[in-house]
XYZ file of C-alpha atoms in Angstrom:
721
model
C 182.142 236.447 -239.532
C 183.311 240.195 -240.332
C 181.411 241.441 -237.243
C 182.841 244.855 -237.371
C 183.846 246.001 -240.839
C 184.508 249.356 -242.487
C 184.479 247.946 -245.914
C 181.182 248.042 -247.625
C 180.407 246.517 -251.146
C 176.890 247.863 -252.586
C 174.394 245.682 -254.283
C 171.846 247.436 -256.392
C 172.782 250.909 -254.926
C 173.993 253.444 -257.364
C 176.504 255.492 -255.847
C 176.671 258.696 -257.764
C 174.253 261.494 -258.237
C 170.603 261.394 -257.439
C 169.641 258.429 -259.410
C 169.011 256.130 -256.441
C 166.151 257.892 -254.802
C 166.031 260.545 -251.930
C 166.434 258.266 -248.834
C 169.162 256.227 -250.481
C 171.175 259.292 -251.552
C 170.663 261.468 -248.648
C 171.075 258.688 -245.644
C 172.772 255.508 -247.128
C 175.282 256.724 -249.818
C 175.779 260.113 -248.177
C 176.312 258.470 -244.732
C 179.047 256.036 -245.987
C 180.630 258.695 -248.118
C 180.994 261.006 -245.015
C 181.710 258.411 -242.399
C 185.152 258.222 -240.952
C 184.810 254.544 -240.342
C 183.107 253.175 -243.470
C 183.992 253.104 -247.038
C 182.717 251.814 -250.186
C 184.595 248.696 -251.625
C 184.742 247.899 -255.226
C 185.241 244.241 -254.691
C 182.661 242.004 -252.598
C 185.713 240.022 -251.152
C 186.287 240.588 -247.566
C 183.699 243.147 -247.274
C 180.312 243.613 -245.765
C 177.396 243.495 -248.329
C 174.752 246.028 -248.505
C 171.486 245.842 -250.462
C 168.270 247.783 -250.846
C 165.279 245.632 -250.643
C 162.815 248.358 -251.113
C 161.516 246.611 -254.250
C 157.945 247.993 -254.505
C 158.713 251.349 -256.281
C 161.653 250.095 -258.414
C 159.712 247.618 -260.588
C 156.242 246.569 -261.101
C 156.820 242.874 -260.826
C 157.900 242.637 -257.205
C 158.600 238.829 -257.405
C 160.762 239.028 -260.452
C 162.656 242.131 -258.812
C 163.089 240.296 -255.502
C 164.651 237.232 -257.276
C 166.949 239.633 -259.242
C 168.212 241.150 -255.961
C 168.566 237.751 -254.295
C 170.669 236.471 -257.172
C 173.060 239.587 -257.074
C 173.546 238.815 -253.232
C 174.293 235.281 -253.733
C 176.722 236.029 -256.642
C 178.610 238.636 -254.468
C 178.638 236.589 -251.401
C 181.363 234.409 -250.079
C 181.928 232.616 -246.890
C 182.062 234.766 -243.668
C 180.454 237.962 -244.872
C 177.734 239.920 -243.135
C 174.859 241.069 -245.093
C 172.895 244.163 -244.372
C 169.662 244.628 -246.084
C 167.491 247.859 -245.521
C 164.310 249.317 -246.707
C 163.276 252.879 -246.458
C 159.800 252.044 -247.964
C 157.038 254.157 -246.217
C 154.999 251.146 -245.276
C 156.279 249.075 -242.508
C 156.377 245.742 -244.219
C 159.252 244.432 -246.397
C 158.410 244.229 -249.794
C 161.185 241.681 -250.721
C 161.849 238.434 -248.720
C 165.570 237.402 -250.054
C 166.011 234.974 -247.375
C 163.374 232.873 -248.810
C 166.243 231.601 -250.843
C 168.258 228.731 -249.137
C 171.496 230.167 -249.970
C 170.855 233.477 -248.380
C 169.078 231.844 -245.310
C 172.385 230.511 -244.320
C 174.242 234.151 -244.494
C 174.611 236.245 -241.459
C 172.086 239.156 -241.798
C 170.973 242.489 -240.254
C 167.810 243.976 -241.315
C 167.135 247.654 -241.328
C 163.744 249.415 -241.412
C 162.508 252.986 -241.431
C 158.864 252.569 -240.758
C 157.987 249.990 -238.143
C 154.497 250.865 -236.816
C 150.941 250.103 -237.785
C 147.604 251.270 -236.495
C 148.163 254.910 -236.096
C 145.319 257.308 -236.269
C 143.308 259.876 -234.082
C 146.679 261.273 -232.911
C 147.622 257.927 -231.134
C 150.923 256.246 -231.908
C 149.766 252.779 -232.883
C 151.867 249.721 -232.414
C 154.943 248.006 -233.375
C 155.256 245.429 -236.193
C 155.954 241.770 -235.352
C 158.932 241.103 -237.597
C 159.301 237.642 -236.003
C 160.415 235.826 -239.307
C 163.094 238.428 -239.928
C 164.193 238.447 -236.280
C 164.547 234.673 -236.137
C 166.422 234.940 -239.370
C 168.852 237.735 -238.449
C 169.207 236.475 -234.912
C 168.267 239.807 -233.443
C 165.708 242.424 -233.734
C 165.071 244.568 -237.028
C 167.315 247.722 -236.640
C 165.327 250.804 -236.886
C 166.691 253.403 -239.327
C 164.997 256.700 -239.041
C 165.490 259.859 -241.054
C 168.396 261.968 -240.502
C 169.949 265.539 -241.152
C 170.475 265.997 -245.098
C 174.045 267.150 -245.796
C 173.056 269.175 -249.013
C 170.379 270.981 -247.014
C 172.918 271.867 -244.271
C 175.335 273.282 -247.003
C 172.420 275.246 -248.371
C 171.752 276.735 -244.974
C 175.464 277.704 -244.746
C 175.333 279.460 -248.192
C 172.240 281.164 -247.444
C 173.166 282.509 -244.020
C 176.583 283.634 -245.501
C 174.927 285.336 -248.321
C 172.447 287.199 -246.052
C 175.306 288.141 -243.518
C 173.317 286.424 -240.774
C 174.116 287.932 -237.431
C 173.767 285.369 -234.427
C 175.260 285.235 -231.156
C 178.198 282.914 -231.753
C 178.734 279.994 -234.142
C 178.808 276.299 -234.003
C 181.428 274.055 -235.388
C 180.267 271.081 -237.564
C 182.021 268.746 -239.858
C 181.524 271.261 -242.887
C 182.794 274.237 -240.923
C 181.573 276.936 -238.836
C 177.675 277.365 -238.893
C 176.040 280.379 -237.506
C 174.052 279.399 -234.237
C 170.801 278.968 -236.131
C 168.163 278.680 -233.186
C 169.140 282.335 -232.425
C 168.524 283.582 -235.940
C 165.988 286.528 -236.247
C 162.740 284.818 -237.604
C 159.783 286.635 -239.033
C 157.378 283.692 -239.286
C 155.788 282.687 -235.803
C 154.519 279.275 -236.921
C 154.562 277.267 -240.123
C 153.076 274.317 -241.528
C 154.394 272.934 -244.871
C 151.091 271.512 -246.126
C 148.332 272.916 -248.241
C 144.861 272.890 -246.767
C 141.780 273.000 -248.667
C 138.610 273.840 -246.860
C 136.435 271.772 -249.229
C 138.302 268.624 -249.314
C 140.314 268.455 -246.439
C 137.506 268.960 -243.939
C 136.059 265.770 -245.002
C 139.395 263.926 -244.430
C 140.230 261.748 -241.380
C 143.957 261.991 -242.058
C 145.891 263.344 -238.915
C 147.838 265.825 -241.259
C 144.746 267.354 -242.604
C 143.274 267.936 -239.224
C 146.418 269.465 -237.824
C 146.780 271.910 -240.868
C 142.958 272.776 -240.407
C 143.715 273.370 -236.823
C 146.681 275.555 -237.097
C 144.715 277.647 -239.824
C 142.065 278.114 -237.327
C 144.578 279.432 -234.881
C 146.061 281.820 -237.480
C 142.587 283.066 -238.285
C 141.959 283.654 -234.426
C 145.069 285.281 -233.852
C 145.508 287.646 -236.922
C 148.575 289.566 -235.159
C 150.713 286.513 -235.384
C 152.470 285.413 -238.456
C 151.246 281.983 -238.972
C 151.554 280.264 -242.447
C 149.922 276.978 -243.898
C 151.063 275.828 -247.234
C 153.860 274.322 -249.065
C 157.050 275.867 -250.290
C 159.007 274.883 -253.333
C 158.672 271.442 -255.180
C 157.171 268.617 -253.132
C 157.315 264.754 -253.604
C 160.152 263.366 -255.732
C 161.666 266.711 -256.816
C 161.495 268.171 -253.320
C 163.309 265.217 -251.722
C 165.909 264.770 -254.408
C 166.913 268.296 -255.060
C 167.543 271.530 -252.953
C 164.431 273.636 -252.794
C 166.073 277.193 -251.783
C 162.780 278.694 -251.023
C 161.878 275.714 -248.883
C 165.146 275.863 -246.935
C 164.526 279.910 -246.516
C 161.024 278.847 -245.201
C 162.597 276.642 -242.595
C 165.207 279.215 -241.345
C 162.464 281.978 -241.132
C 159.996 280.056 -238.889
C 160.160 280.115 -235.082
C 158.030 277.132 -234.882
C 157.421 274.144 -237.530
C 154.346 272.086 -236.742
C 154.402 268.553 -238.418
C 152.275 265.686 -238.384
C 153.203 262.040 -239.510
C 150.875 260.106 -241.869
C 148.209 257.809 -240.560
C 149.656 254.718 -241.857
C 153.396 254.871 -240.487
C 155.781 256.631 -238.312
C 158.556 259.064 -239.510
C 158.707 262.258 -241.224
C 161.569 263.834 -243.166
C 160.753 267.331 -242.143
C 161.434 266.369 -238.482
C 165.257 266.768 -239.045
C 165.064 269.349 -241.777
C 163.428 271.683 -239.202
C 165.616 270.640 -236.502
C 168.683 271.393 -238.698
C 167.301 274.835 -239.582
C 167.176 275.665 -235.882
C 163.384 275.926 -235.609
C 161.391 274.506 -232.501
C 159.682 271.348 -233.768
C 156.289 270.497 -232.663
C 155.291 266.748 -233.618
C 152.392 264.410 -233.141
C 152.677 261.494 -230.684
C 154.900 258.424 -231.736
C 156.028 255.183 -230.139
C 159.417 256.243 -230.424
C 161.133 259.647 -230.774
C 164.512 259.592 -232.570
C 167.428 258.554 -229.987
C 167.856 261.363 -227.351
C 164.663 263.418 -227.921
C 162.629 264.176 -224.917
C 159.247 265.949 -225.120
C 159.584 269.412 -223.496
C 163.411 269.131 -223.579
C 164.326 269.448 -227.074
C 161.182 268.811 -229.091
C 157.641 269.362 -228.175
C 154.801 266.685 -228.684
C 151.368 267.876 -229.305
C 147.894 266.458 -229.306
C 145.076 267.865 -231.390
C 143.530 269.135 -228.132
C 146.384 270.923 -226.627
C 148.074 272.231 -230.086
C 146.626 275.739 -229.839
C 148.035 276.228 -226.196
C 151.544 274.939 -226.846
C 151.958 276.713 -230.126
C 151.002 279.972 -228.661
C 153.130 279.469 -225.447
C 156.341 278.934 -227.528
C 155.616 281.798 -229.965
C 155.026 284.066 -226.977
C 158.021 283.023 -224.801
C 161.116 283.469 -227.172
C 163.403 282.542 -224.379
C 161.946 279.051 -223.714
C 161.461 278.294 -227.513
C 165.040 279.050 -228.161
C 166.163 276.959 -225.355
C 164.089 273.924 -226.543
C 164.890 274.502 -230.232
C 168.853 274.918 -229.262
C 168.951 271.523 -227.510
C 167.368 269.821 -230.520
C 169.335 271.549 -232.984
C 172.537 270.542 -231.208
C 171.441 266.864 -230.999
C 170.566 266.646 -234.660
C 173.806 268.197 -235.860
C 175.964 266.110 -233.760
C 174.091 262.860 -233.195
C 171.839 262.421 -236.265
C 173.807 263.286 -239.247
C 173.731 260.511 -242.037
C 177.192 258.991 -241.047
C 175.751 258.597 -237.625
C 172.854 256.745 -238.919
C 174.887 254.282 -241.152
C 177.664 253.712 -238.483
C 174.733 252.908 -236.035
C 173.505 250.387 -238.403
C 176.646 248.609 -239.676
C 178.909 248.864 -236.620
C 175.931 248.022 -234.459
C 177.451 245.845 -231.859
C 180.972 246.944 -232.067
C 182.308 248.693 -229.056
C 184.355 251.699 -229.086
C 187.577 250.002 -228.940
C 186.523 247.775 -231.758
C 185.612 250.663 -233.914
C 188.789 252.711 -233.401
C 190.948 249.515 -233.660
C 189.030 248.881 -237.154
C 189.910 252.596 -238.297
C 193.617 252.057 -237.670
C 193.754 248.684 -239.198
C 191.907 249.573 -242.278
C 192.475 253.449 -243.107
C 189.948 254.784 -245.537
C 191.605 255.411 -249.131
C 191.734 259.176 -249.578
C 192.610 260.992 -252.828
C 194.650 264.139 -253.069
C 193.188 267.544 -253.995
C 190.901 268.246 -256.733
C 191.806 271.192 -258.982
C 188.787 272.466 -260.965
C 189.551 274.951 -263.655
C 186.377 276.576 -264.923
C 187.761 279.171 -267.451
C 185.858 281.452 -268.069
C 185.899 281.496 -271.722
C 188.653 283.550 -273.597
C 191.005 283.542 -270.684
C 193.622 280.932 -272.071
C 191.549 277.719 -271.392
C 192.360 276.284 -274.829
C 196.178 276.388 -274.118
C 195.749 275.031 -270.546
C 193.592 272.347 -271.752
C 196.114 271.253 -274.708
C 198.799 271.063 -271.947
C 196.654 268.888 -269.856
C 196.087 266.589 -272.701
C 199.690 266.194 -273.107
C 200.061 264.953 -269.425
C 202.211 268.114 -268.412
C 201.195 267.492 -264.634
C 201.717 263.722 -264.544
C 205.115 264.227 -262.744
C 203.488 266.231 -260.161
C 201.322 263.561 -259.107
C 198.318 264.657 -261.135
C 195.697 262.533 -263.182
C 192.884 263.716 -265.376
C 189.873 261.784 -266.273
C 190.124 259.890 -269.518
C 187.971 258.200 -272.109
C 188.946 256.294 -275.109
C 189.579 259.517 -277.025
C 192.053 260.718 -274.176
C 191.797 263.285 -271.649
C 188.527 264.683 -271.118
C 188.261 268.516 -271.005
C 185.500 271.316 -271.751
C 182.206 269.882 -273.155
C 183.271 266.156 -272.961
C 183.990 266.520 -269.321
C 180.910 268.369 -268.730
C 178.975 265.825 -270.224
C 180.608 263.020 -268.357
C 180.096 264.703 -264.961
C 176.565 265.089 -266.099
C 176.329 261.388 -266.446
C 177.592 260.985 -262.885
C 175.257 263.578 -261.454
C 172.481 261.358 -263.075
C 173.635 258.277 -261.441
C 175.227 256.872 -264.543
C 178.959 257.460 -264.013
C 180.817 255.480 -266.643
C 182.543 252.456 -265.160
C 186.085 253.503 -266.529
C 185.675 256.982 -264.571
C 184.702 255.156 -261.453
C 187.759 253.157 -261.808
C 189.932 256.236 -262.201
C 188.605 257.822 -259.293
C 189.070 254.814 -257.206
C 192.784 254.582 -258.538
C 193.283 258.200 -257.497
C 191.897 257.457 -254.173
C 193.865 254.333 -253.390
C 197.168 256.066 -254.631
C 196.560 259.685 -253.204
C 196.734 261.226 -256.455
C 195.707 264.737 -257.164
C 192.891 265.306 -259.963
C 192.997 268.323 -262.512
C 189.689 269.079 -264.468
C 189.147 271.876 -266.841
C 185.859 272.870 -268.479
C 184.662 276.313 -269.345
C 181.082 274.874 -269.458
C 180.924 275.715 -265.671
C 181.460 279.237 -266.239
C 178.282 281.502 -266.625
C 178.116 280.790 -270.359
C 175.246 278.714 -269.046
C 172.809 280.310 -266.870
C 173.321 279.827 -263.128
C 169.899 278.232 -262.945
C 171.025 275.580 -265.409
C 173.933 274.818 -263.574
C 172.255 274.900 -260.274
C 173.269 273.900 -256.810
C 172.878 270.397 -257.683
C 176.269 270.861 -259.453
C 177.821 271.699 -255.903
C 176.236 268.758 -254.398
C 177.540 266.517 -257.232
C 181.237 267.820 -256.887
C 180.937 267.314 -253.181
C 179.577 263.776 -253.709
C 181.864 262.822 -256.370
C 185.075 264.054 -254.754
C 183.938 263.707 -251.156
C 186.877 261.446 -250.076
C 189.508 263.693 -251.541
C 191.651 265.985 -249.496
C 189.852 269.255 -250.895
C 188.409 270.690 -253.734
C 189.966 273.919 -255.451
C 188.023 275.854 -257.993
C 190.342 278.037 -260.411
C 189.100 281.004 -262.082
C 191.531 282.979 -264.637
C 191.299 286.707 -264.753
C 192.062 288.702 -268.241
C 191.912 292.365 -268.703
C 188.539 293.519 -269.874
C 189.767 295.594 -272.926
C 191.738 292.335 -274.224
C 188.855 290.073 -273.210
C 185.991 291.838 -274.800
C 187.763 291.821 -278.102
C 188.629 288.160 -277.948
C 184.970 287.583 -276.757
C 183.659 289.359 -279.831
C 185.836 287.284 -282.097
C 184.655 283.927 -280.574
C 181.232 285.205 -281.089
C 181.883 286.107 -284.660
C 183.612 282.914 -285.257
C 180.383 281.117 -284.475
C 179.066 282.401 -288.037
C 182.126 281.832 -289.912
C 180.572 279.227 -292.093
C 177.666 281.592 -292.935
C 177.697 284.343 -295.439
C 176.333 287.829 -295.052
C 176.214 290.283 -292.007
C 172.705 289.124 -291.449
C 173.898 285.711 -290.559
C 176.045 286.992 -287.898
C 173.849 289.907 -286.533
C 171.624 289.516 -283.688
C 170.766 285.804 -282.931
C 171.261 284.091 -279.569
C 174.988 283.408 -280.419
C 175.547 286.058 -282.913
C 177.221 289.679 -282.723
C 176.700 292.927 -284.482
C 178.156 293.605 -288.006
C 181.710 294.758 -286.619
C 183.327 295.430 -283.150
C 182.294 299.191 -283.326
C 178.662 298.393 -283.597
C 179.063 295.641 -281.042
C 180.672 298.059 -278.467
C 177.920 300.618 -279.126
C 175.057 298.194 -278.818
C 176.437 297.129 -275.178
C 177.300 300.502 -274.360
C 177.289 301.054 -270.511
C 176.346 297.347 -270.226
C 179.762 296.439 -271.484
C 181.247 295.719 -268.097
C 178.239 293.566 -267.355
C 179.161 291.072 -269.976
C 182.440 290.803 -268.394
C 180.604 290.650 -265.128
C 178.604 287.777 -266.242
C 181.581 285.718 -267.327
C 184.059 286.463 -264.667
C 182.749 287.913 -261.594
C 179.664 285.959 -261.309
C 181.714 282.646 -262.058
C 184.084 283.563 -259.319
C 181.286 284.512 -256.760
C 179.202 281.507 -257.663
C 181.988 278.934 -256.795
C 183.531 281.048 -253.861
C 180.578 280.569 -251.720
C 181.025 276.831 -251.777
C 184.708 276.027 -252.348
C 188.145 277.201 -251.980
C 188.340 279.475 -255.020
C 191.489 280.817 -256.461
C 191.926 283.674 -258.924
C 194.824 283.375 -261.289
C 196.060 286.480 -263.088
C 196.848 285.745 -266.861
C 199.004 288.859 -266.613
C 201.365 287.995 -264.030
C 204.931 286.813 -264.733
C 205.340 286.573 -268.654
C 201.681 286.776 -269.263
C 201.386 283.300 -270.237
C 198.053 281.557 -268.993
C 199.635 278.074 -268.889
C 202.482 279.244 -266.887
C 200.555 281.167 -264.449
C 198.115 278.163 -264.198
C 201.047 275.506 -263.649
C 203.166 277.810 -261.282
C 200.349 278.975 -259.010
C 200.933 277.781 -255.273
C 197.576 276.080 -255.322
C 198.626 273.472 -257.657
C 201.993 272.728 -256.239
C 203.357 271.465 -259.715
C 206.989 272.443 -259.729
C 207.790 270.068 -262.284
C 205.330 271.261 -264.747
C 206.072 274.921 -263.681
C 209.632 274.474 -264.597
C 209.072 272.664 -267.851
C 206.717 275.498 -269.023
C 209.012 278.331 -267.768
C 211.595 276.848 -270.156
C 209.467 277.204 -273.070
C 209.366 280.434 -274.974
C 206.177 282.400 -274.787
C 204.714 283.811 -277.968
C 202.827 287.143 -278.110
C 199.292 287.363 -279.560
C 199.951 287.479 -283.329
C 198.847 290.420 -285.033
C 197.237 288.093 -287.393
C 194.571 287.734 -284.866
C 193.196 291.394 -285.494
C 194.118 291.063 -289.129
C 191.838 288.119 -289.453
C 188.952 289.856 -287.965
C 189.372 292.735 -290.115
C 189.711 290.701 -293.257
C 186.643 288.983 -292.378
C 184.664 292.185 -292.318
C 186.059 292.939 -295.813
C 184.754 289.864 -297.319
C 181.479 290.100 -295.585
C 180.994 293.593 -296.665
C 181.973 292.480 -300.440
C 179.649 289.688 -300.299
C 176.814 291.847 -299.257
C 177.496 293.953 -302.266
C 177.678 291.033 -304.748
C 181.139 291.599 -305.396
C 182.290 288.179 -304.206
C 180.735 284.931 -305.720
C 178.476 283.045 -303.418
C 180.698 279.776 -304.342
C 183.693 281.182 -302.393
C 183.803 280.224 -298.953
C 184.747 282.734 -296.366
C 187.806 280.739 -295.411
C 189.017 281.067 -298.987
C 188.524 284.744 -299.056
C 190.386 285.146 -295.707
C 193.370 282.903 -297.030
C 193.381 284.957 -300.048
C 193.752 288.422 -298.560
C 196.236 286.969 -296.025
C 198.509 285.694 -298.641
C 198.120 288.730 -301.138
C 197.597 291.633 -298.997
C 199.900 290.866 -295.933
C 200.128 293.936 -293.482
C 198.729 296.503 -295.957
C 195.362 296.421 -294.113
C 196.822 299.349 -292.281
C 195.813 301.442 -295.201
C 192.265 300.414 -295.002
C 189.762 303.048 -294.208
C 188.612 302.544 -290.533
C 185.955 303.689 -288.308
C 186.630 303.814 -284.525
C 184.758 303.928 -281.316
C 183.864 307.265 -279.760
C 186.470 308.583 -277.343
C 183.893 308.033 -274.522
C 183.606 304.460 -275.250
C 187.520 304.008 -275.433
C 187.835 305.742 -271.989
C 185.136 303.487 -270.537
C 187.054 300.475 -271.938
C 190.181 301.640 -270.215
C 188.526 302.817 -266.747
C 186.651 299.560 -266.434
C 189.744 297.600 -267.073
C 191.448 299.461 -264.424
C 188.804 299.341 -261.870
C 188.511 295.445 -262.168
C 192.263 294.834 -261.918
C 192.511 297.140 -258.845
C 189.656 295.252 -257.258
C 190.666 291.825 -257.781
C 194.553 292.266 -257.671
C 195.359 295.305 -255.645
C 199.065 294.476 -254.988
C 199.620 293.496 -258.446
C 197.989 296.576 -259.747
C 200.347 298.757 -257.969
C 203.404 297.276 -259.394
C 204.988 298.321 -262.817
C 203.561 295.183 -264.292
C 200.223 296.223 -263.322
C 198.689 299.497 -264.073
C 201.854 300.853 -266.030
C 201.663 297.742 -268.120
C 197.903 297.867 -268.482
C 197.949 301.467 -269.950
C 200.831 300.813 -272.254
C 199.161 297.637 -273.668
C 195.865 299.635 -274.046
C 197.735 302.600 -275.780
C 199.524 300.038 -278.294
C 196.135 298.472 -279.102
C 194.663 301.900 -279.611
C 197.506 303.207 -281.783
C 197.330 299.812 -283.992
C 193.657 300.352 -284.349
C 192.533 296.992 -282.793
C 189.403 298.571 -281.387
C 188.341 299.992 -284.852
C 186.426 298.404 -287.695
C 186.122 298.521 -291.456
C 184.644 301.497 -293.130
C 183.097 299.252 -295.787
C 181.467 302.121 -297.721
C 184.678 303.989 -298.168
C 186.707 300.707 -298.862
C 184.357 299.575 -301.749
C 184.678 303.060 -303.350
C 188.507 302.442 -303.713
C 189.386 301.046 -306.956
C 192.447 299.088 -305.361
C 190.291 297.050 -303.116
C 187.795 296.422 -305.874
C 190.406 294.965 -308.261
C 191.775 292.761 -305.516
C 188.047 291.374 -305.042
C 187.847 290.865 -308.738
C 191.049 288.863 -308.588
C 189.645 286.764 -305.798
C 186.829 285.892 -307.800
C 188.873 284.981 -310.871
C 191.452 282.904 -308.949
C 188.619 281.059 -307.236
C 186.874 280.088 -310.484
C 190.213 279.065 -311.802
C 190.678 276.597 -308.867
C 187.317 275.069 -309.623
C 187.775 274.320 -313.217
């Protein structure tokens, strides 16, 4: 038998995202993902088997579902494997008895159960369930699997304390990094119960939770000088358990004492470790067993309904004693009750330390290289970078990209694929590619502008951070790359991109002021945003950088360094460590931005103005009109009548551009390639009238341009004959 194994094969357990439910995601999947001794296997051969037998909530027909799980177990099993079956169902009973199958009855099984008591009530702990059939079959007791600290909530606490510049007496080292010593955080809420209480209905209930909430509400009313709150915060039930609720986490961090009560029917409360991890003093009702290491009055406080008021007031009024008890409970939770502790205890139960360490040495967990995640933002050379990635430019430097049948995934297809993984539906080919990268210690490079602030931050949400951590947890590191481009260049390109969204439409109104439209020309566009111009840049660049830098190693790459080539600066940056790709790119010639970029914008303004005055036939497409002017007019657009932004707007463009570069690249800014080149480029664009727009009224009054428009109409009709 594999009595002490590190390789685990999942049966009916989704491994990506939150599709498998709160308990399975946060304890089972995260626990094995984070463990130093356990890892998932993509083959059932020579691996322990792990199956979720909490069937009741998954399908209405329990017998059919149980048979389905049993069949999957039998199919995956071969001689000598150990089978681990767990259920995080609230009730103490098992909803599936797979060992009723004769084939499964011969296997070596370990059962795990979260809730194991019945008969709770009137603030009495009840009694243990007799699992005699299961114990007889598994040749030992059913293993208790209590809740554990949620990794995603720890990361959110780290983010919030960093964001709020929390000042505490010292820090505490955990696997994720340095965490402020949370029990010593200043807290404005004296006591908190995260449960709503309705005077009309809850007074009639016999549930201990309702009685506890009502009692704490009475205490709050009797002591109005204390800040005691009763009520839920954030989403509850499925949403609250599967996603991060920032307001709820803030509520935990702000409470000195959190009072909780387990339900009448079973033991176990998710909030026990949520509140412990936040550094609050936890008061809980009596249990047959407290989680391992917890002792009443030492690192947790057990109350009865009769002494609840006395104990709550004592710890509110005695800060030093409260912090002492909370600190011991917090340290125990953060070091002994993490998800990986729970899974190592369950799966490696019975293995002594020497066995575990021997197993670790003999079966090292596969680990991938680093993950480079390029997030744009828009209009910073992303298309060129993605084109090079599609050509496999980084392969020689030990990099791979995620691929589908259509080739390398970038931008929207990559975003959509990662979304599938987030929802627990990661394509099989993607899972295989990730496993190959792990097995061969390959680096992964990803590029998608859809992760910049083009999408509202709320839409991307903190769940994306969790997804990236979950999907790439067993890679060496995750590096987010944000590319910088000077404001005055960027905003003109940004305007052109927005205008291009309407290039299949005629008339200025079709371009005008819709959610993806722009104003008639660049001058009116610039005037409309006015002093808010930098806010647009701030949204795309600054907030993108800050959004990711709070969670991952985040690198700013300056598109203007070296030869001003986005691809070269990307490939040659030390964070990638890609000497082959860097050298190959440096040997290529770099093209300057074509003047036709600005010319096309100007010609587009010409044809739109002509169409609005009915000088161009509606059957002529805008692309036909642009092609005509490019082939016949050439560079003579310099003779066009133009209107330019006021001097104050021109100066604002320059000043904001200089301020941004000085802030993010101060050393570069002080070199000739920095400030000096910035001002030269700005003056060149200014003298070339790149910031100006067509004076359509003056143009249409000029016979030369009217004749050109008539020629366009005539030639277009000739082609259609």
